[in-house]
mmCIF file of N, CA and C in Angstrom:
data_model
loop_
_atom_site.group_PDB
_atom_site.id
_atom_site.type_symbol
_atom_site.label_atom_id
_atom_site.label_comp_id
_atom_site.label_asym_id
_atom_site.label_seq_id
_atom_site.Cartn_x
_atom_site.Cartn_y
_atom_site.Cartn_z
ATOM 1 N N MET A 7 13.857 -13.608 19.510
ATOM 2 C CA MET A 7 14.609 -13.250 18.327
ATOM 3 C C MET A 7 14.666 -11.735 18.235
ATOM 4 N N ASN A 8 15.840 -11.206 18.101
ATOM 5 C CA ASN A 8 16.039 -9.769 18.067
ATOM 6 C C ASN A 8 16.229 -9.322 16.613
ATOM 7 N N ILE A 9 15.227 -8.648 16.099
ATOM 8 C CA ILE A 9 15.318 -8.118 14.742
ATOM 9 C C ILE A 9 15.701 -6.653 14.849
ATOM 10 N N HIS A 10 16.788 -6.289 14.243
ATOM 11 C CA HIS A 10 17.259 -4.920 14.313
ATOM 12 C C HIS A 10 16.407 -4.010 13.429
ATOM 13 N N PHE A 11 16.423 -2.741 13.757
ATOM 14 C CA PHE A 11 15.614 -1.749 13.061
ATOM 15 C C PHE A 11 15.945 -1.700 11.571
ATOM 16 N N ARG A 12 17.209 -1.770 11.241
ATOM 17 C CA ARG A 12 17.601 -1.717 9.827
ATOM 18 C C ARG A 12 17.078 -2.920 9.059
ATOM 19 N N ASN A 13 17.223 -4.106 9.618
ATOM 20 C CA ASN A 13 16.750 -5.314 8.944
ATOM 21 C C ASN A 13 15.239 -5.301 8.784
ATOM 22 N N TYR A 14 14.543 -4.815 9.792
ATOM 23 C CA TYR A 14 13.092 -4.706 9.745
ATOM 24 C C TYR A 14 12.658 -3.786 8.604
ATOM 25 N N ASN A 15 13.303 -2.634 8.481
ATOM 26 C CA ASN A 15 12.959 -1.694 7.415
ATOM 27 C C ASN A 15 13.351 -2.214 6.038
ATOM 28 N N LEU A 16 14.449 -2.925 5.951
ATOM 29 C CA LEU A 16 14.835 -3.527 4.676
ATOM 30 C C LEU A 16 13.808 -4.567 4.251
ATOM 31 N N ALA A 17 13.349 -5.386 5.188
ATOM 32 C CA ALA A 17 12.344 -6.397 4.865
ATOM 33 C C ALA A 17 11.037 -5.745 4.405
ATOM 34 N N ILE A 18 10.626 -4.664 5.064
ATOM 35 C CA ILE A 18 9.404 -3.966 4.657
ATOM 36 C C ILE A 18 9.558 -3.384 3.259
ATOM 37 N N SER A 19 10.675 -2.742 2.982
ATOM 38 C CA SER A 19 10.857 -2.132 1.661
ATOM 39 C C SER A 19 10.943 -3.192 0.565
ATOM 40 N N LEU A 20 11.576 -4.321 0.832
ATOM 41 C CA LEU A 20 11.631 -5.393 -0.161
ATOM 42 C C LEU A 20 10.257 -6.015 -0.385
ATOM 43 N N TYR A 21 9.484 -6.166 0.683
ATOM 44 C CA TYR A 21 8.139 -6.718 0.563
ATOM 45 C C TYR A 21 7.248 -5.781 -0.255
ATOM 46 N N CYS A 22 7.324 -4.487 0.014
ATOM 47 C CA CYS A 22 6.535 -3.525 -0.762
ATOM 48 C C CYS A 22 6.959 -3.512 -2.228
ATOM 49 N N THR A 23 8.260 -3.624 -2.483
ATOM 50 C CA THR A 23 8.743 -3.687 -3.856
ATOM 51 C C THR A 23 8.225 -4.938 -4.555
ATOM 52 N N LEU A 24 8.221 -6.062 -3.858
ATOM 53 C CA LEU A 24 7.701 -7.298 -4.430
ATOM 54 C C LEU A 24 6.210 -7.165 -4.762
ATOM 55 N N LEU A 25 5.439 -6.561 -3.873
ATOM 56 C CA LEU A 25 4.017 -6.368 -4.136
ATOM 57 C C LEU A 25 3.783 -5.460 -5.341
ATOM 58 N N LEU A 26 4.579 -4.411 -5.467
ATOM 59 C CA LEU A 26 4.443 -3.525 -6.621
ATOM 60 C C LEU A 26 4.823 -4.229 -7.919
ATOM 61 N N ILE A 27 5.869 -5.037 -7.879
ATOM 62 C CA ILE A 27 6.274 -5.786 -9.075
ATOM 63 C C ILE A 27 5.183 -6.763 -9.485
ATOM 64 N N ILE A 28 4.591 -7.459 -8.509
ATOM 65 C CA ILE A 28 3.501 -8.380 -8.823
ATOM 66 C C ILE A 28 2.325 -7.630 -9.444
ATOM 67 N N GLY A 29 2.002 -6.471 -8.904
ATOM 68 C CA GLY A 29 0.914 -5.673 -9.465
ATOM 69 C C GLY A 29 1.184 -5.231 -10.888
ATOM 70 N N PHE A 30 2.405 -4.800 -11.155
ATOM 71 C CA PHE A 30 2.739 -4.374 -12.516
ATOM 72 C C PHE A 30 2.781 -5.554 -13.486
ATOM 73 N N VAL A 31 3.243 -6.710 -13.031
ATOM 74 C CA VAL A 31 3.230 -7.900 -13.890
ATOM 75 C C VAL A 31 1.799 -8.292 -14.238
ATOM 76 N N LEU A 32 0.921 -8.269 -13.249
ATOM 77 C CA LEU A 32 -0.480 -8.589 -13.521
ATOM 78 C C LEU A 32 -1.108 -7.589 -14.483
ATOM 79 N N GLU A 33 -0.705 -6.337 -14.379
ATOM 80 C CA GLU A 33 -1.284 -5.317 -15.254
ATOM 81 C C GLU A 33 -0.730 -5.388 -16.675
ATOM 82 N N TYR A 34 0.576 -5.472 -16.825
ATOM 83 C CA TYR A 34 1.173 -5.338 -18.147
ATOM 84 C C TYR A 34 1.381 -6.652 -18.890
ATOM 85 N N PHE A 35 1.463 -7.773 -18.182
ATOM 86 C CA PHE A 35 1.658 -9.046 -18.866
ATOM 87 C C PHE A 35 0.392 -9.886 -18.930
ATOM 88 N N PHE A 36 -0.476 -9.749 -17.924
ATOM 89 C CA PHE A 36 -1.726 -10.506 -17.913
ATOM 90 C C PHE A 36 -2.929 -9.631 -18.230
ATOM 91 N N TYR A 37 -2.701 -8.352 -18.483
ATOM 92 C CA TYR A 37 -3.721 -7.393 -18.913
ATOM 93 C C TYR A 37 -4.903 -7.302 -17.945
ATOM 94 N N ILE A 38 -4.610 -7.309 -16.661
ATOM 95 C CA ILE A 38 -5.633 -7.101 -15.646
ATOM 96 C C ILE A 38 -5.582 -5.615 -15.272
ATOM 97 N N ILE A 39 -6.614 -4.897 -15.626
ATOM 98 C CA ILE A 39 -6.630 -3.452 -15.423
ATOM 99 C C ILE A 39 -7.018 -3.151 -13.974
ATOM 100 N N PRO A 40 -6.192 -2.376 -13.260
ATOM 101 C CA PRO A 40 -6.521 -2.080 -11.866
ATOM 102 C C PRO A 40 -7.559 -0.962 -11.756
ATOM 103 N N CYS A 41 -8.362 -1.031 -10.692
ATOM 104 C CA CYS A 41 -9.343 0.018 -10.435
ATOM 105 C C CYS A 41 -8.641 1.180 -9.717
ATOM 106 N N PRO A 42 -9.304 2.306 -9.555
ATOM 107 C CA PRO A 42 -8.670 3.438 -8.864
ATOM 108 C C PRO A 42 -8.246 3.116 -7.429
ATOM 109 N N LEU A 43 -9.021 2.303 -6.723
ATOM 110 C CA LEU A 43 -8.611 1.945 -5.367
ATOM 111 C C LEU A 43 -7.365 1.060 -5.376
ATOM 112 N N CYS A 44 -7.256 0.198 -6.369
ATOM 113 C CA CYS A 44 -6.043 -0.627 -6.489
ATOM 114 C C CYS A 44 -4.822 0.253 -6.760
ATOM 115 N N ILE A 45 -5.005 1.275 -7.558
ATOM 116 C CA ILE A 45 -3.903 2.201 -7.835
ATOM 117 C C ILE A 45 -3.540 2.983 -6.581
ATOM 118 N N LEU A 46 -4.552 3.403 -5.803
ATOM 119 C CA LEU A 46 -4.262 4.079 -4.540
ATOM 120 C C LEU A 46 -3.501 3.163 -3.582
ATOM 121 N N LEU A 47 -3.859 1.892 -3.565
ATOM 122 C CA LEU A 47 -3.132 0.954 -2.713
ATOM 123 C C LEU A 47 -1.687 0.783 -3.190
ATOM 124 N N ARG A 48 -1.484 0.795 -4.485
ATOM 125 C CA ARG A 48 -0.108 0.728 -5.001
ATOM 126 C C ARG A 48 0.693 1.944 -4.559
ATOM 127 N N ILE A 49 0.065 3.116 -4.615
ATOM 128 C CA ILE A 49 0.748 4.339 -4.188
ATOM 129 C C ILE A 49 1.098 4.260 -2.704
ATOM 130 N N ILE A 50 0.178 3.745 -1.903
ATOM 131 C CA ILE A 50 0.446 3.610 -0.471
ATOM 132 C C ILE A 50 1.576 2.613 -0.229
ATOM 133 N N PHE A 51 1.578 1.481 -0.949
ATOM 134 C CA PHE A 51 2.687 0.528 -0.824
ATOM 135 C C PHE A 51 4.010 1.185 -1.221
ATOM 136 N N ALA A 52 3.979 2.022 -2.253
ATOM 137 C CA ALA A 52 5.203 2.706 -2.674
ATOM 138 C C ALA A 52 5.690 3.653 -1.583
ATOM 139 N N PHE A 53 4.776 4.420 -0.972
ATOM 140 C CA PHE A 53 5.182 5.330 0.103
ATOM 141 C C PHE A 53 5.752 4.573 1.298
ATOM 142 N N VAL A 54 5.105 3.496 1.688
ATOM 143 C CA VAL A 54 5.603 2.704 2.819
ATOM 144 C C VAL A 54 6.975 2.117 2.490
ATOM 145 N N GLY A 55 7.140 1.620 1.274
ATOM 146 C CA GLY A 55 8.438 1.075 0.876
ATOM 147 C C GLY A 55 9.531 2.122 0.815
ATOM 148 N N ILE A 56 9.202 3.313 0.320
ATOM 149 C CA ILE A 56 10.196 4.388 0.244
ATOM 150 C C ILE A 56 10.584 4.866 1.637
ATOM 151 N N ILE A 57 9.595 5.047 2.506
ATOM 152 C CA ILE A 57 9.901 5.484 3.871
ATOM 153 C C ILE A 57 10.746 4.435 4.588
ATOM 154 N N SER A 58 10.430 3.168 4.405
ATOM 155 C CA SER A 58 11.210 2.104 5.048
ATOM 156 C C SER A 58 12.623 2.034 4.485
ATOM 157 N N PHE A 59 12.770 2.249 3.181
ATOM 158 C CA PHE A 59 14.112 2.225 2.596
ATOM 159 C C PHE A 59 14.946 3.413 3.076
ATOM 160 N N ILE A 60 14.324 4.574 3.189
ATOM 161 C CA ILE A 60 15.037 5.748 3.722
ATOM 162 C C ILE A 60 15.443 5.493 5.173
ATOM 163 N N ALA A 61 14.547 4.878 5.954
ATOM 164 C CA ALA A 61 14.889 4.551 7.340
ATOM 165 C C ALA A 61 16.011 3.520 7.395
ATOM 166 N N PHE A 62 16.023 2.588 6.445
ATOM 167 C CA PHE A 62 17.103 1.600 6.389
ATOM 168 C C PHE A 62 18.443 2.278 6.112
ATOM 169 N N ILE A 63 18.461 3.201 5.183
ATOM 170 C CA ILE A 63 19.713 3.891 4.847
ATOM 171 C C ILE A 63 20.136 4.840 5.969
ATOM 172 N N HIS A 64 19.162 5.560 6.522
ATOM 173 C CA HIS A 64 19.455 6.579 7.535
ATOM 174 C C HIS A 64 19.893 5.958 8.858
ATOM 175 N N ASN A 65 19.248 4.869 9.279
ATOM 176 C CA ASN A 65 19.519 4.185 10.546
ATOM 177 C C ASN A 65 19.557 5.166 11.722
ATOM 178 N N PRO A 66 18.417 5.802 12.016
ATOM 179 C CA PRO A 66 18.404 6.844 13.044
ATOM 180 C C PRO A 66 18.412 6.266 14.462
ATOM 181 N N LYS A 67 18.535 7.175 15.413
ATOM 182 C CA LYS A 67 18.444 6.790 16.823
ATOM 183 C C LYS A 67 16.973 6.856 17.248
ATOM 184 N N ALA A 68 16.712 6.935 18.516
ATOM 185 C CA ALA A 68 15.371 6.751 19.085
ATOM 186 C C ALA A 68 14.319 7.692 18.509
ATOM 187 N N ILE A 69 14.584 8.987 18.464
ATOM 188 C CA ILE A 69 13.571 9.940 17.972
ATOM 189 C C ILE A 69 13.329 9.741 16.485
ATOM 190 N N GLY A 70 14.353 9.540 15.723
ATOM 191 C CA GLY A 70 14.202 9.301 14.288
ATOM 192 C C GLY A 70 13.445 8.012 13.998
ATOM 193 N N ARG A 71 13.711 6.991 14.769
ATOM 194 C CA ARG A 71 12.971 5.731 14.600
ATOM 195 C C ARG A 71 11.486 5.932 14.859
ATOM 196 N N PHE A 72 11.188 6.729 15.884
ATOM 197 C CA PHE A 72 9.795 7.005 16.208
ATOM 198 C C PHE A 72 9.110 7.774 15.085
ATOM 199 N N ILE A 73 9.807 8.715 14.491
ATOM 200 C CA ILE A 73 9.235 9.501 13.387
ATOM 201 C C ILE A 73 8.976 8.602 12.179
ATOM 202 N N TYR A 74 9.943 7.759 11.824
ATOM 203 C CA TYR A 74 9.737 6.832 10.709
ATOM 204 C C TYR A 74 8.594 5.855 11.007
ATOM 205 N N LEU A 75 8.502 5.419 12.245
ATOM 206 C CA LEU A 75 7.435 4.511 12.641
ATOM 207 C C LEU A 75 6.068 5.178 12.483
ATOM 208 N N ILE A 76 5.949 6.415 12.934
ATOM 209 C CA ILE A 76 4.672 7.134 12.829
ATOM 210 C C ILE A 76 4.308 7.353 11.361
ATOM 211 N N LEU A 77 5.282 7.746 10.525
ATOM 212 C CA LEU A 77 5.002 7.936 9.096
ATOM 213 C C LEU A 77 4.510 6.648 8.452
ATOM 214 N N ASN A 78 5.189 5.547 8.736
ATOM 215 C CA ASN A 78 4.766 4.265 8.165
ATOM 216 C C ASN A 78 3.399 3.845 8.691
ATOM 217 N N GLU A 79 3.139 4.073 9.961
ATOM 218 C CA GLU A 79 1.842 3.697 10.525
ATOM 219 C C GLU A 79 0.703 4.503 9.909
ATOM 220 N N VAL A 80 0.930 5.778 9.659
ATOM 221 C CA VAL A 80 -0.114 6.608 9.037
ATOM 222 C C VAL A 80 -0.446 6.080 7.649
ATOM 223 N N PHE A 81 0.575 5.810 6.838
ATOM 224 C CA PHE A 81 0.319 5.282 5.495
ATOM 225 C C PHE A 81 -0.292 3.890 5.545
ATOM 226 N N CYS A 82 0.118 3.068 6.508
ATOM 227 C CA CYS A 82 -0.479 1.733 6.635
ATOM 228 C C CYS A 82 -1.944 1.822 7.036
ATOM 229 N N LEU A 83 -2.298 2.771 7.884
ATOM 230 C CA LEU A 83 -3.701 2.936 8.256
ATOM 231 C C LEU A 83 -4.535 3.403 7.063
ATOM 232 N N PHE A 84 -3.974 4.300 6.244
ATOM 233 C CA PHE A 84 -4.660 4.688 5.004
ATOM 234 C C PHE A 84 -4.863 3.456 4.114
ATOM 235 N N GLY A 85 -3.845 2.614 4.039
ATOM 236 C CA GLY A 85 -3.951 1.397 3.237
ATOM 237 C C GLY A 85 -5.029 0.461 3.750
ATOM 238 N N VAL A 86 -5.145 0.339 5.061
ATOM 239 C CA VAL A 86 -6.185 -0.512 5.635
ATOM 240 C C VAL A 86 -7.563 0.042 5.296
ATOM 241 N N VAL A 87 -7.720 1.358 5.367
ATOM 242 C CA VAL A 87 -9.013 1.978 5.049
ATOM 243 C C VAL A 87 -9.370 1.742 3.586
ATOM 244 N N PHE A 88 -8.434 1.977 2.681
ATOM 245 C CA PHE A 88 -8.711 1.787 1.255
ATOM 246 C C PHE A 88 -8.956 0.315 0.925
ATOM 247 N N ALA A 89 -8.189 -0.581 1.529
ATOM 248 C CA ALA A 89 -8.389 -2.007 1.272
ATOM 249 C C ALA A 89 -9.728 -2.484 1.822
ATOM 250 N N ALA A 90 -10.113 -1.988 2.988
ATOM 251 C CA ALA A 90 -11.416 -2.362 3.545
ATOM 252 C C ALA A 90 -12.548 -1.853 2.668
ATOM 253 N N ARG A 91 -12.394 -0.649 2.144
ATOM 254 C CA ARG A 91 -13.423 -0.109 1.243
ATOM 255 C C ARG A 91 -13.498 -0.930 -0.043
ATOM 256 N N LEU A 92 -12.365 -1.347 -0.558
ATOM 257 C CA LEU A 92 -12.347 -2.160 -1.772
ATOM 258 C C LEU A 92 -13.041 -3.500 -1.544
ATOM 259 N N VAL A 93 -12.748 -4.140 -0.429
ATOM 260 C CA VAL A 93 -13.404 -5.411 -0.116
ATOM 261 C C VAL A 93 -14.902 -5.198 0.088
ATOM 262 N N TRP A 94 -15.270 -4.124 0.765
ATOM 263 C CA TRP A 94 -16.679 -3.822 0.978
ATOM 264 C C TRP A 94 -17.402 -3.637 -0.350
ATOM 265 N N LEU A 95 -16.803 -2.912 -1.267
ATOM 266 C CA LEU A 95 -17.442 -2.672 -2.564
ATOM 267 C C LEU A 95 -17.541 -3.939 -3.404
ATOM 268 N N GLN A 96 -16.592 -4.835 -3.260
ATOM 269 C CA GLN A 96 -16.646 -6.061 -4.037
ATOM 270 C C GLN A 96 -17.690 -7.038 -3.496
ATOM 271 N N TYR A 97 -17.899 -7.055 -2.197
ATOM 272 C CA TYR A 97 -18.851 -7.998 -1.626
ATOM 273 C C TYR A 97 -20.256 -7.424 -1.461
ATOM 274 N N PHE A 98 -20.353 -6.103 -1.304
ATOM 275 C CA PHE A 98 -21.660 -5.453 -1.156
ATOM 276 C C PHE A 98 -21.753 -4.281 -2.121
ATOM 277 N N PRO A 99 -21.935 -4.554 -3.410
ATOM 278 C CA PRO A 99 -21.974 -3.458 -4.385
ATOM 279 C C PRO A 99 -23.187 -2.564 -4.167
ATOM 280 N N ALA A 100 -22.996 -1.274 -4.444
ATOM 281 C CA ALA A 100 -24.069 -0.299 -4.239
ATOM 282 C C ALA A 100 -25.149 -0.448 -5.294
ATOM 283 N N LYS A 101 -24.782 -0.898 -6.460
ATOM 284 C CA LYS A 101 -25.764 -1.109 -7.527
ATOM 285 C C LYS A 101 -25.449 -2.429 -8.215
ATOM 286 N N GLU A 102 -26.362 -2.880 -8.999
ATOM 287 C CA GLU A 102 -26.223 -4.192 -9.626
ATOM 288 C C GLU A 102 -25.089 -4.250 -10.644
ATOM 289 N N SER A 103 -24.807 -3.148 -11.297
ATOM 290 C CA SER A 103 -23.811 -3.164 -12.376
ATOM 291 C C SER A 103 -22.433 -2.713 -11.900
ATOM 292 N N PHE A 104 -22.101 -2.962 -10.644
ATOM 293 C CA PHE A 104 -20.801 -2.537 -10.132
ATOM 294 C C PHE A 104 -19.686 -3.387 -10.725
ATOM 295 N N ASN A 105 -18.641 -2.720 -11.139
ATOM 296 C CA ASN A 105 -17.422 -3.424 -11.494
ATOM 297 C C ASN A 105 -16.260 -2.721 -10.807
ATOM 298 N N CYS A 106 -15.136 -3.315 -10.839
ATOM 299 C CA CYS A 106 -13.994 -2.756 -10.118
ATOM 300 C C CYS A 106 -13.496 -1.466 -10.768
ATOM 301 N N ILE A 107 -13.769 -1.294 -12.032
ATOM 302 C CA ILE A 107 -13.326 -0.091 -12.724
ATOM 303 C C ILE A 107 -14.446 0.934 -12.638
ATOM 304 N N ALA A 108 -14.326 1.820 -11.694
ATOM 305 C CA ALA A 108 -15.318 2.849 -11.474
ATOM 306 C C ALA A 108 -14.607 4.170 -11.177
ATOM 307 N N ASP A 109 -15.392 5.224 -11.184
ATOM 308 C CA ASP A 109 -14.853 6.534 -10.863
ATOM 309 C C ASP A 109 -14.528 6.595 -9.385
ATOM 310 N N VAL A 110 -13.495 7.356 -9.016
ATOM 311 C CA VAL A 110 -13.087 7.447 -7.612
ATOM 312 C C VAL A 110 -14.220 8.022 -6.767
ATOM 313 N N PHE A 111 -14.911 9.040 -7.271
ATOM 314 C CA PHE A 111 -16.012 9.643 -6.511
ATOM 315 C C PHE A 111 -17.169 8.653 -6.354
ATOM 316 N N GLU A 112 -17.357 7.816 -7.331
ATOM 317 C CA GLU A 112 -18.418 6.805 -7.259
ATOM 318 C C GLU A 112 -18.070 5.737 -6.231
ATOM 319 N N LEU A 113 -16.784 5.441 -6.052
ATOM 320 C CA LEU A 113 -16.375 4.409 -5.116
ATOM 321 C C LEU A 113 -16.606 4.826 -3.664
ATOM 322 N N PHE A 114 -16.510 6.120 -3.369
ATOM 323 C CA PHE A 114 -16.654 6.582 -2.001
ATOM 324 C C PHE A 114 -18.009 7.212 -1.710
ATOM 325 N N ALA A 115 -18.895 7.284 -2.678
ATOM 326 C CA ALA A 115 -20.201 7.890 -2.470
ATOM 327 C C ALA A 115 -21.201 6.839 -2.013
ATOM 328 N N GLU A 116 -21.768 7.051 -0.866
ATOM 329 C CA GLU A 116 -22.848 6.194 -0.340
ATOM 330 C C GLU A 116 -23.530 6.884 0.772
#
């Protein structure tokens, strides 16, 4: 199956938009307050979605595709690091009274 570059980027940007909408619905309608790492993940999803949408509109040739790919990969790797840290903190809390709502410096200090 041959998926074209434009369709691939459109699918990524729509998926990121859907994830952001779900996050905002959970926050504003179900009153689930996100932690700082969750907010950082939302920002990363927004950057990946914006870069993919720009790549969809721009539809570059080989060098431009490579640049968009590298930008998206860098933000996705940041997202993997933040998500792994969030999962680590939820399953192995540093102290007994850990909750998801903590200071950013407290989340990365160990």
